[in-house]
Amino acid sequence: MPKTTPAASLASAAVTPLDVDTLWRLQRVGALGLSPDGRHAVCSVASYDMEGNRSSAALWLLPTDRAEPRRLTTCGDKDGQPAWSPRGDAIAFVARREQGGKKDKTPQLYTLPAAGGEAVRRSDFAPGIESFKWLPDGRGIVFSAWVWLGVKGASAQAKAHKAHEERKDSGYATSEAFYRYWDRNLPQGRVLHLMLLDLASGRVTDLFEGTRLELPRQGGGNELFDLHPGGQHIAFQHDPAEVQVLGQPTVVSEMNLRTRAVTRLAGRTGWDIGSPRYSPDGERVAVIAAQVELHHGAPGQLAVVQRGQPFKAASVRAPKWDFEVNAPLHWAADGESLMFTAEDRGRCPLWRHRLADGTTDRLVPGGWVQGFDLAGNMLITVADSHSHPARVHARRTNGAAEPLRLEAFNDAALAPARLGTVKEVQLAGALGDSVQMWLTFPPGFQPRHKHPLLHVIHGGPHAAAGDTFSYRWNAHVLASQGHVVAQLNYHGSSGFGFEFKRSLTGRQGELELQDIEAATDWLLAQPWADRQRVFATGGSYGGFLVAWMNGHVPPGRYRAYVCHAGVFDRIATFSADSYPVRPKDLAARYWEDMPRVMAQSPHAFAGYMDTPTLVIHGAQDFRVPDCNGLAYYNTLKARGVDARLLWFPDENHWVLKPRNSRQWYGEFLAWLKRHDRPLRAARSAAASPSQPPGVSS
């Protein structure tokens, strides 16, 4: 892909902005793994068919020298989670295929010879496979699966699964407190167990059978468990409480695979501990530990515990290191350092922590490292940035040579498109703190002309607008009509320290609005800014902030809003999957302190809402249920405010289908264009309701 041309030199050049169809022609690199000898990487690559409105994923082999990549699989639709065998002679992956006259109804495990050949189905477990890891001797696989409680053996599980699939009723009945997550009800009557698959016989054994043990119900990848290098023990993360509830602290325990005896490896009152990883010698276990007794959003920190010794606060390796460690953790081959990703001011580098002296340094600086693997001193990473989608590189951890790019999946598709310049700025926000803002300029940007301004407010709130290439809110596509796109990391954003992150607790909307308004003032002071054409858009918590702005910012400052999956009514949003956590964010339960909850709910300020708004929501959104979007839209209509609704019956918190994404971008850009005309006589402040609370003219 050609380098981004400086904005000034594009002023008179013909440009082709990035559009949604080009965006969906790009291939997306997913999970990847490195062979034990470090000579080859394997990764899952997803492709999308706009006309067919579907996706597929295949495995690719990427030599870590300069040899050409090679596609490994062609028969499956969704080949994923590739992992090399311990000897490097085979690659295991999860897929749904048709083989031997049988079509998989649930994801199963397949293995593929590393030297080439056909993939072979290795499991036939009716409930399906969620995630897996090889046993160190290569003779078996440990995997996670949703199984029926009290049903013993794979055959009985198959019968229970068949009966469930063939039932005629459709009601979901439960007495559980934790029963749905993100966009699906958790499998009715089932829990997430660890299973052992013997590859020679195909026998499946439930390692948790007859116990109350289960993996966290929100699931996750194979970072929830790890195999001891000797193969006789497995460490796993679980919630020890009798009643499972989202947001409760977890611990790490260890099971002896021969005796099934379970001992606690890492757990302590007031701490949330998970993501275990054995050291190469098997004597230590690295975990991520958060001291949630201080705050429910305390950052996860790197800790190392000695097997057989209790977890102590002193196990945390760098208690003053003010970043949040992400899973997975990887040990260096010599056991002297650990590697992980952690956000840092809008970027996500790969870090290396040295155990001997406690220092932590950037091994790969970012943009945004999405994944990595290590074998010996060979390291592979998949990372993206504002200027390109995810790319795979190989490098030596000792810095002996420059990183080598291993693929060129998207170079041809992106070649005709011109991306605008991206700039990082700092400005003074709430409490006098410095806040970061990314600016994406349209290709062909002319600094002597006036350009409309577009806020794109990130969700979370404990997330960040980062140096990354988004598919759902791609800044280059959104800038394609000539807007300068601003992405602000307001108070509460991740990657700027714990105090900055937790500053919103109990006063959501307050500091963020001050930050956004300060950013708007900064933008309007620029000579290229058109103060008559300012827009604000956001999704999830960003959607909450847009709705909040509509009730707190005088009409006329922003021409129009776009609210995607935004919280409108805090009380109605108690129907969300995250209902146990939200009162902690608000510092109040609505039945105990209604005034404090209402003070943080946009719907309480509906009487001040007069700015035109496009409302977008998905019916399968369990994080912010669609009653929010529908109530917001209906409220605006009832008030006579210009509003438009885009509602998807088959999307969740995100819009994931190609055709729906095309419609999303089309409606989004059309709404901006509709309100981008020269400003007519605006409704005067005297004709509008009384001044919104907390904001001056």
XYZ file of C-alpha atoms in Angstrom:
697
model
C 0.000 0.000 0.000
C 1.386 3.455 -0.894
C 2.336 5.760 1.910
C -0.187 8.389 2.968
C 0.355 11.540 0.958
C 0.714 14.746 2.982
C -2.574 16.648 3.021
C -1.229 19.815 1.447
C 0.042 18.049 -1.694
C -3.363 16.426 -2.207
C -5.152 19.741 -2.412
C -5.367 19.780 -6.199
C -5.023 16.046 -6.815
C -7.823 13.684 -7.797
C -8.414 11.394 -4.849
C -10.377 8.212 -4.225
C -11.446 8.043 -0.590
C -11.843 4.727 1.165
C -15.451 3.542 0.853
C -17.497 0.852 2.570
C -17.297 -1.609 -0.326
C -13.501 -1.442 -0.354
C -13.542 -1.823 3.420
C -15.445 -5.110 3.102
C -13.112 -6.402 0.390
C -10.275 -6.357 2.892
C -9.216 -9.641 4.455
C -9.019 -9.710 8.238
C -6.219 -11.516 10.023
C -7.387 -13.330 13.147
C -5.803 -15.816 15.528
C -2.234 -16.853 14.797
C 0.344 -19.282 16.122
C 4.066 -19.934 15.678
C 5.610 -23.333 15.069
C 7.886 -24.651 17.860
C 10.975 -24.137 15.679
C 9.917 -20.585 14.802
C 10.109 -21.225 11.056
C 6.416 -20.918 10.218
C 3.371 -19.029 11.419
C -0.202 -20.055 10.818
C -3.124 -17.651 10.966
C -6.822 -17.529 10.332
C -7.872 -15.068 7.604
C -11.507 -14.005 7.173
C -12.940 -12.906 3.823
C -16.312 -11.314 3.129
C -18.786 -11.556 0.272
C -20.937 -8.430 0.020
C -23.276 -9.874 -2.597
C -23.707 -13.151 -0.750
C -23.826 -11.308 2.594
C -21.608 -13.915 4.229
C -18.087 -14.535 5.470
C -15.591 -17.376 5.451
C -12.269 -18.029 7.144
C -9.304 -20.115 6.022
C -5.903 -20.973 7.469
C -2.735 -19.621 5.876
C 0.870 -20.744 6.370
C 3.318 -17.838 6.647
C 7.021 -18.757 6.559
C 9.074 -16.491 8.809
C 11.742 -16.122 6.128
C 10.992 -14.508 2.778
C 9.045 -17.402 1.251
C 5.543 -16.807 -0.080
C 2.473 -17.425 2.109
C 0.403 -20.492 1.286
C -3.271 -21.161 1.881
C -3.721 -24.328 3.923
C -7.487 -24.896 4.033
C -10.244 -24.494 1.464
C -13.078 -26.806 2.536
C -14.367 -25.109 5.672
C -16.378 -21.926 6.092
C -14.991 -20.824 9.457
C -11.593 -22.432 10.093
C -10.159 -20.796 13.209
C -8.058 -20.965 16.380
C -5.028 -22.619 14.734
C -2.461 -24.136 17.127
C 0.719 -26.099 16.376
C 1.285 -29.468 17.961
C 4.168 -29.592 20.484
C 6.384 -31.385 17.945
C 5.383 -29.037 15.136
C 4.154 -31.848 12.883
C 0.469 -30.897 12.886
C -1.863 -27.941 13.203
C -5.108 -28.250 15.129
C -8.039 -25.939 14.502
C -11.760 -25.595 15.147
C -14.220 -25.776 12.257
C -17.633 -26.879 11.093
C -17.237 -29.075 8.030
C -18.675 -31.997 6.147
C -16.470 -35.077 6.195
C -17.117 -38.784 5.818
C -20.747 -38.145 4.960
C -21.355 -36.254 8.195
C -21.865 -32.521 8.523
C -20.853 -30.846 11.771
C -23.734 -29.209 13.598
C -21.383 -27.675 16.159
C -17.684 -26.689 15.946
C -15.322 -29.681 16.123
C -11.560 -30.176 16.324
C -9.576 -30.940 13.164
C -5.892 -31.562 12.633
C -3.870 -30.904 9.510
C -0.381 -32.285 8.757
C 2.105 -29.433 8.807
C 3.749 -30.812 5.675
C 0.457 -30.596 3.801
C -2.506 -32.860 3.222
C -6.138 -33.168 4.183
C -7.591 -32.082 7.488
C -9.028 -34.862 9.642
C -11.879 -34.536 12.124
C -10.592 -35.559 15.566
C -13.632 -34.919 17.756
C -17.288 -35.862 17.671
C -18.615 -34.076 20.722
C -22.226 -33.013 20.216
C -22.205 -29.791 22.316
C -19.200 -28.558 20.308
C -15.825 -27.049 21.152
C -15.301 -23.468 22.333
C -11.495 -23.231 22.729
C -8.608 -25.672 23.199
C -4.941 -26.328 23.969
C -2.634 -29.247 23.162
C -1.334 -31.518 25.887
C 2.463 -31.125 26.060
C 3.034 -34.689 24.776
C 0.802 -34.089 21.743
C -1.420 -37.072 22.534
C -4.462 -35.140 23.592
C -6.363 -31.879 23.665
C -7.981 -30.030 26.545
C -10.973 -28.015 25.392
C -13.865 -26.039 26.847
C -17.493 -26.872 26.092
C -21.007 -26.071 27.282
C -22.305 -29.270 28.892
C -25.466 -30.329 30.706
C -25.105 -30.605 34.460
C -25.622 -34.078 35.895
C -25.279 -35.737 32.493
C -22.332 -38.144 32.547
C -20.343 -39.219 29.514
C -20.123 -38.023 25.908
C -22.927 -40.345 24.737
C -25.350 -39.019 27.325
C -24.330 -35.463 26.463
C -25.085 -36.231 22.801
C -28.560 -37.501 23.702
C -29.255 -34.413 25.820
C -28.019 -32.186 23.011
C -30.206 -33.977 20.444
C -33.285 -33.699 22.650
C -32.640 -29.989 23.171
C -32.215 -29.337 19.448
C -35.408 -31.236 18.570
C -37.633 -29.610 21.202
C -40.797 -27.875 19.991
C -41.027 -25.232 22.709
C -38.909 -22.084 22.452
C -39.151 -20.522 25.913
C -36.016 -19.849 27.915
C -36.558 -20.713 31.577
C -33.959 -20.043 34.244
C -33.433 -19.171 37.890
C -29.827 -18.073 37.297
C -28.570 -14.554 37.995
C -26.112 -14.865 35.083
C -28.118 -16.139 32.140
C -27.245 -14.098 29.052
C -24.227 -12.308 27.664
C -23.642 -9.841 24.833
C -26.025 -11.202 22.151
C -27.183 -14.628 23.274
C -28.812 -16.418 26.136
C -26.279 -18.690 27.790
C -27.025 -22.299 26.836
C -30.054 -23.255 28.884
C -29.234 -25.652 31.700
C -25.562 -25.859 30.758
C -22.222 -24.722 32.164
C -18.762 -24.248 30.672
C -16.499 -27.191 31.555
C -12.993 -28.313 30.681
C -12.871 -31.571 28.705
C -10.028 -33.937 27.809
C -9.874 -35.445 24.313
C -7.648 -38.464 23.728
C -6.616 -38.194 20.082
C -5.878 -41.907 19.610
C -9.255 -43.189 20.803
C -11.417 -40.084 20.404
C -12.614 -40.507 23.991
C -13.833 -37.346 25.729
C -13.669 -36.965 29.515
C -15.315 -34.168 31.497
C -12.652 -32.915 33.916
C -15.203 -30.993 36.013
C -17.838 -33.727 36.115
C -19.317 -34.184 39.579
C -17.968 -30.855 40.866
C -19.294 -27.307 41.125
C -16.391 -26.055 39.030
C -17.034 -24.137 35.831
C -15.152 -21.649 33.698
C -16.390 -18.038 33.696
C -19.730 -17.918 31.917
C -18.801 -14.932 29.788
C -16.376 -17.329 28.159
C -13.170 -16.263 26.506
C -10.404 -17.990 24.645
C -7.843 -20.453 25.860
C -6.304 -17.801 28.108
C -8.714 -19.098 30.774
C -6.600 -22.231 31.279
C -3.083 -23.560 30.751
C -1.298 -26.943 30.772
C 1.719 -27.605 32.981
C 4.836 -28.369 30.870
C 4.918 -31.840 32.453
C 1.371 -32.509 31.291
C 0.033 -33.687 34.668
C -1.659 -30.485 35.826
C -3.938 -27.820 34.435
C -4.429 -24.323 35.832
C -7.766 -22.617 35.214
C -9.702 -19.486 36.097
C -13.077 -19.738 37.824
C -15.517 -17.942 40.100
C -15.563 -19.724 43.487
C -18.868 -18.155 44.570
C -21.883 -20.416 44.926
C -24.027 -18.108 42.779
C -22.474 -17.039 39.488
C -22.847 -13.323 38.711
C -21.097 -11.218 36.101
C -18.345 -9.051 37.561
C -17.517 -11.167 40.616
C -13.829 -11.790 41.425
C -12.292 -14.974 40.062
C -9.419 -17.150 41.253
C -6.958 -19.572 39.662
C -6.905 -23.207 40.724
C -4.896 -26.237 39.623
C -6.133 -29.749 38.899
C -4.038 -32.908 38.968
C -5.155 -34.653 35.765
C -4.485 -38.092 37.207
C -6.193 -37.775 40.595
C -8.554 -34.857 39.767
C -7.511 -33.221 43.033
C -7.956 -29.435 42.930
C -5.893 -26.881 44.860
C -6.028 -23.088 44.886
C -3.054 -21.529 43.077
C -3.916 -17.857 43.273
C -6.794 -16.301 45.133
C -7.255 -13.661 47.781
C -10.162 -11.659 49.141
C -10.423 -8.331 47.380
C -8.575 -9.488 44.264
C -9.715 -10.649 40.824
C -7.173 -13.120 39.396
C -7.086 -14.930 36.053
C -5.333 -15.763 32.759
C -2.850 -18.324 34.184
C 0.350 -19.195 32.328
C 2.936 -21.740 33.526
C 6.621 -20.876 33.353
C 8.806 -23.084 31.120
C 10.129 -24.944 34.163
C 6.594 -25.370 35.541
C 7.492 -23.981 38.968
C 5.781 -20.602 38.633
C 2.484 -19.342 37.265
C 2.002 -15.883 35.804
C -1.456 -14.371 36.269
C -3.263 -11.073 35.827
C -4.416 -9.706 39.186
C -6.639 -6.694 39.895
C -7.125 -5.315 43.407
C -10.876 -4.795 43.079
C -11.295 -3.957 46.772
C -9.860 -0.552 45.866
C -12.224 -0.056 42.929
C -14.259 -2.423 40.768
C -12.398 -1.118 37.714
C -8.901 -1.561 39.164
C -6.362 -2.371 36.441
C -5.183 -5.927 35.939
C -1.490 -6.183 36.817
C 1.152 -8.791 36.118
C 1.792 -11.162 39.032
C 3.940 -14.269 39.380
C 3.198 -16.902 42.018
C 5.232 -19.889 43.097
C 3.311 -23.140 42.970
C 2.500 -24.302 46.477
C 2.718 -20.807 47.941
C -0.253 -18.481 48.549
C -0.880 -15.415 46.454
C 0.364 -12.231 48.126
C 0.154 -8.588 47.132
C 3.937 -8.824 46.776
C 3.353 -11.222 43.874
C 2.452 -8.200 41.731
C 5.553 -7.471 39.713
C 5.205 -3.727 39.112
C 2.594 -2.246 41.476
C 3.417 1.319 40.424
C 3.180 0.516 36.702
C -0.017 2.401 35.839
C -1.171 0.357 32.858
C -3.604 -2.517 32.481
C -2.121 -5.857 31.401
C -4.029 -7.767 28.708
C -4.252 -11.516 28.243
C -2.651 -13.667 27.000
C 0.656 -13.768 28.855
C 3.731 -15.356 27.262
C 6.934 -16.457 28.972
C 10.276 -16.103 27.243
C 11.937 -19.465 26.592
C 14.487 -18.895 29.376
C 11.769 -18.090 31.922
C 13.396 -14.756 32.750
C 10.798 -12.409 31.265
C 7.125 -12.173 30.339
C 5.414 -10.549 27.373
C 1.953 -9.025 27.080
C 0.092 -6.122 25.516
C -1.085 -3.060 27.435
C -2.617 0.198 26.244
C -0.581 3.379 26.495
C -2.148 6.706 25.496
C -4.126 5.569 22.480
C -1.713 2.844 21.407
C -1.312 -0.790 22.375
C 2.341 -1.882 22.348
C 3.785 -5.294 23.138
C 5.732 -5.118 26.396
C 8.449 -7.228 27.970
C 8.792 -7.422 31.747
C 12.150 -8.643 33.039
C 11.861 -10.565 36.298
C 15.439 -9.998 37.434
C 15.275 -6.209 37.752
C 11.519 -5.535 37.446
C 11.875 -3.305 34.382
C 9.278 -3.172 31.632
C 10.064 -2.009 28.118
C 8.276 -1.769 24.770
C 9.225 -4.696 22.578
C 6.898 -3.649 19.728
C 5.764 -0.015 19.936
C 2.356 -0.237 18.147
C -0.060 1.218 16.678
C -2.197 -1.583 18.101
C -0.810 -5.069 18.625
C -3.830 -7.371 18.249
C -2.038 -10.667 18.870
C 1.373 -12.313 19.113
C 3.188 -15.606 19.651
C 6.700 -16.611 20.589
C 9.021 -19.566 19.940
C 12.644 -19.311 21.061
C 13.690 -15.784 20.135
C 11.328 -15.625 17.141
C 8.314 -13.374 17.669
C 5.321 -12.879 15.396
C 2.796 -10.084 15.797
C -0.419 -9.033 14.122
C -0.911 -5.284 14.436
C -2.789 -2.481 12.744
C -2.755 1.316 12.867
C -4.740 4.274 11.597
C -3.032 3.886 8.220
C -3.494 0.168 7.539
C -5.462 -2.933 8.595
C -3.796 -5.738 10.530
C -0.451 -6.981 9.205
C 1.714 -9.888 10.331
C 5.413 -9.391 11.094
C 8.207 -11.637 12.326
C 11.150 -10.343 14.328
C 13.830 -11.514 16.722
C 13.326 -10.584 20.349
C 17.015 -9.646 20.543
C 16.553 -7.061 17.789
C 19.063 -8.807 15.545
C 17.206 -7.805 12.363
C 14.466 -5.503 11.159
C 10.902 -6.858 11.365
C 9.879 -8.844 8.301
C 6.361 -8.547 6.967
C 4.999 -12.002 6.188
C 1.965 -11.230 4.005
C 0.386 -8.673 1.686
C -3.249 -9.705 2.001
C -4.751 -6.247 1.483
C -2.187 -4.292 -0.494
C -3.895 -4.686 -3.880
C -7.383 -3.884 -2.561
C -6.153 -0.735 -0.793
C -3.916 0.506 -3.609
C -6.578 2.675 -5.347
C -7.744 4.270 -2.090
C -6.158 7.360 -0.621
C -6.224 7.754 3.130
C -6.146 11.126 4.799
C -3.511 12.301 7.226
C -3.973 11.381 10.901
C -2.748 13.775 13.580
C -2.535 13.448 17.353
C -3.161 16.551 19.485
C -3.364 17.358 23.197
C -5.754 19.858 24.736
C -6.850 20.982 28.201
C -9.986 19.168 29.347
C -11.931 18.735 32.560
C -10.108 19.306 35.849
C -7.340 20.956 33.838
C -6.109 17.546 32.685
C -4.516 17.054 29.300
C -6.669 14.906 27.015
C -5.691 13.278 23.749
C -7.531 13.673 20.454
C -6.944 11.991 17.104
C -7.791 13.967 13.960
C -8.400 12.207 10.652
C -8.365 14.586 7.713
C -10.173 13.774 4.473
C -7.988 12.967 1.472
C -7.602 16.124 -0.546
C -7.867 18.234 2.589
C -7.403 21.927 1.807
C -6.345 23.866 4.898
C -7.424 27.203 3.372
C -10.989 25.977 2.946
C -13.636 25.492 5.613
C -14.343 21.866 6.535
C -17.199 20.372 8.573
C -16.278 18.743 11.890
C -17.350 15.295 13.033
C -16.912 13.989 16.569
C -16.760 10.176 16.712
C -17.061 9.385 20.419
C -15.801 5.974 21.532
C -17.684 3.528 23.757
C -16.687 1.795 26.932
C -16.304 4.175 28.664
C -13.165 2.333 29.747
C -11.898 1.880 26.206
C -10.001 4.234 23.942
C -9.907 5.800 20.526
C -6.608 4.390 19.397
C -4.074 4.103 16.631
C -6.048 1.268 15.078
C -7.966 0.486 11.879
C -11.645 0.072 12.715
C -14.142 -1.678 10.459
C -17.307 -0.598 12.275
C -16.402 3.096 12.682
C -13.641 3.572 10.151
C -12.454 7.160 10.443
C -11.279 7.293 6.815
C -14.675 6.216 5.476
C -16.406 8.685 7.795
C -14.095 11.471 6.571
C -14.797 10.635 2.918
C -17.403 13.416 2.524
C -14.924 16.075 3.576
C -15.359 16.086 7.357
C -12.432 16.342 9.731
C -13.037 13.443 12.129
C -12.173 14.010 15.796
C -11.806 11.063 18.195
C -11.331 12.208 21.762
C -10.035 10.154 24.682
C -12.183 11.761 27.349
C -11.922 11.139 31.105
C -12.548 7.456 31.805
C -10.689 6.247 28.714
C -8.301 3.336 29.138
C -4.555 3.644 28.748
C -4.175 6.938 30.618
C -3.788 5.670 34.173
C -6.061 4.401 36.905
C -7.111 7.787 38.324
C -8.104 9.028 34.871
C -10.067 5.820 34.289
C -12.054 5.825 37.524
C -12.757 9.581 37.533
C -16.260 9.002 36.091
C -17.576 6.819 38.898
C -20.849 8.206 40.227
C -20.904 11.216 37.892
C -21.145 9.831 34.368
C -21.613 12.506 31.741
C -20.041 15.330 33.737
C -16.312 15.263 32.959
C -16.746 13.711 29.531
C -19.009 16.553 28.388
C -16.485 19.104 29.596
C -13.804 17.296 27.599
C -15.950 17.128 24.448
C -16.894 20.788 24.680
C -13.246 21.744 25.194
C -12.373 19.687 22.112
C -15.089 21.435 20.098
C -13.753 24.819 21.186
C -10.259 23.742 20.127
C -11.534 22.576 16.749
C -13.528 25.761 16.114
C -10.397 27.805 16.755
C -8.692 26.195 13.758
C -8.675 28.228 10.534
C -10.045 25.293 8.493
C -13.061 24.653 10.757
C -16.588 25.536 9.634
C -18.310 26.495 12.885
C -21.732 26.203 11.232
C -21.246 22.498 10.471
C -20.319 20.573 13.613
C -21.656 17.053 14.236
C -21.336 14.582 17.105
C -21.736 10.820 16.833
C -21.009 7.871 19.077
C -21.723 4.249 19.863
C -22.444 2.431 23.137
C -21.114 4.734 25.872
C -20.389 7.169 23.041
C -24.093 6.882 22.181
C -24.930 7.642 25.813
C -22.771 10.761 25.586
C -24.498 11.895 22.389
C -27.900 11.511 24.053
C -26.478 13.296 27.114
C -25.275 16.158 24.922
C -28.729 16.535 23.409
C -30.102 17.229 26.876
C -27.233 19.397 28.106
C -25.838 21.420 25.178
C -27.894 24.331 23.807
C -29.479 23.618 20.398
C -27.510 24.995 17.465
C -23.986 24.189 18.627
C -24.180 20.820 16.852
C -26.064 20.463 13.592
C -27.048 16.835 14.198
C -26.225 13.742 16.235
C -25.901 10.024 15.519
C -26.606 7.741 18.491
C -25.680 4.079 17.954
C -26.613 1.571 20.690
C -26.593 4.316 23.284
C -27.931 4.259 26.832
C -30.997 6.507 27.077
C -32.733 5.258 30.221
C -30.550 4.015 33.085
C -33.421 2.221 34.781
C -34.628 0.410 31.647
C -31.023 -0.545 30.969
C -31.131 -2.701 34.088
C -32.378 -5.299 31.573
C -28.811 -5.476 30.206
C -26.503 -8.458 30.688
C -24.170 -6.201 32.677
C -26.778 -5.209 35.277
C -24.607 -6.334 38.253
C -21.807 -3.966 37.208
C -23.711 -0.825 36.226
C -24.633 0.248 39.801
C -20.911 0.204 40.603
C -20.299 2.640 37.733
C -23.144 4.892 38.884
C -22.250 4.509 42.578
C -25.934 3.888 43.255
C -28.792 1.414 42.829
C -31.928 3.018 41.495
C -34.142 1.575 44.242
C -31.831 2.994 46.898
C -30.798 6.358 45.412
C -33.082 7.271 42.531
C -31.945 10.947 42.355
C -28.310 9.970 41.815
C -29.185 7.468 39.088
C -31.552 9.898 37.369
C -28.828 12.561 37.457
C -26.758 10.263 35.216
C -29.564 9.236 32.849
C -30.145 11.104 29.549
C -33.893 10.469 29.574
C -34.249 12.651 32.668
C -33.272 15.626 30.491
C -35.530 14.837 27.526
C -37.284 18.189 27.888
C -34.159 19.926 26.608
C -33.561 17.690 23.561
C -34.001 19.574 20.286
C -31.084 18.567 18.043
C -31.836 16.254 15.063
C -30.678 12.696 15.731
C -30.225 9.471 13.804
C -30.830 6.608 16.252
C -29.379 3.162 15.440
C -29.914 -0.041 17.411
C -29.885 -3.832 17.076
C -32.522 -6.139 18.505
C -29.894 -8.677 19.594
C -28.057 -6.134 21.735
C -28.027 -7.429 25.311
C -25.318 -4.999 26.466
C -27.531 -1.951 25.774
C -30.988 -3.415 25.044
C -32.811 -1.816 22.144
C -35.550 -0.408 24.388
C -33.058 2.450 24.809
C -32.847 3.338 21.136
C -36.567 2.929 20.544
C -37.467 5.086 23.564
C -34.999 7.766 22.492
C -36.354 7.838 18.948
C -39.968 7.869 20.136
C -39.210 10.685 22.585
C -37.692 12.846 19.860
C -40.642 12.165 17.569
C -43.103 13.012 20.343
C -41.253 16.290 20.904
C -41.346 17.145 17.191
C -37.573 16.852 16.788
C -36.204 15.723 13.430
C -35.185 12.079 13.947
C -34.595 8.930 11.948
C -34.402 5.314 13.151
C -32.247 2.485 11.784
C -33.135 -0.736 13.619
C -31.610 -4.135 12.836
C -33.569 -7.247 13.878
C -30.486 -9.463 13.392
C -27.568 -7.433 14.798
C -26.180 -7.091 18.306
C -24.220 -4.266 19.948
C -22.175 -4.227 16.732
C -23.269 -4.359 13.090
C -21.427 -7.366 11.667
C -23.109 -8.458 8.422
C -21.686 -6.958 5.197
C -25.017 -5.740 3.762
C -26.109 -4.310 7.103
C -22.785 -2.526 7.450
C -23.216 -1.014 3.993
C -26.672 0.196 5.037
C -25.254 1.525 8.329
C -22.582 3.587 6.596
C -25.091 4.717 3.968
C -27.597 5.969 6.539
C -24.835 7.546 8.644
C -23.301 9.507 5.773
C -26.680 10.433 4.281
C -27.776 11.855 7.640
C -24.683 14.041 7.792
C -25.188 15.171 4.198
C -28.846 15.988 4.842
C -27.879 18.306 7.712
C -24.770 19.684 6.033
C -26.680 22.290 4.029
C -26.180 25.998 4.799
C -27.737 26.785 8.145
C -31.228 28.229 7.967
C -32.662 30.515 10.586
C -32.032 28.498 13.734
C -34.488 28.255 16.556
C -33.542 31.015 18.957
C -32.598 30.230 22.508
C -35.688 32.115 23.692
C -37.955 29.789 21.699
C -36.315 26.685 23.120
C -36.855 25.248 26.614
C -35.004 26.752 29.532
C -31.245 26.506 29.556
C -29.986 22.904 29.891
C -28.559 22.290 33.360
C -24.861 22.769 33.899
C -24.089 24.448 30.539
C -23.755 28.144 29.819
C -24.423 29.781 26.472
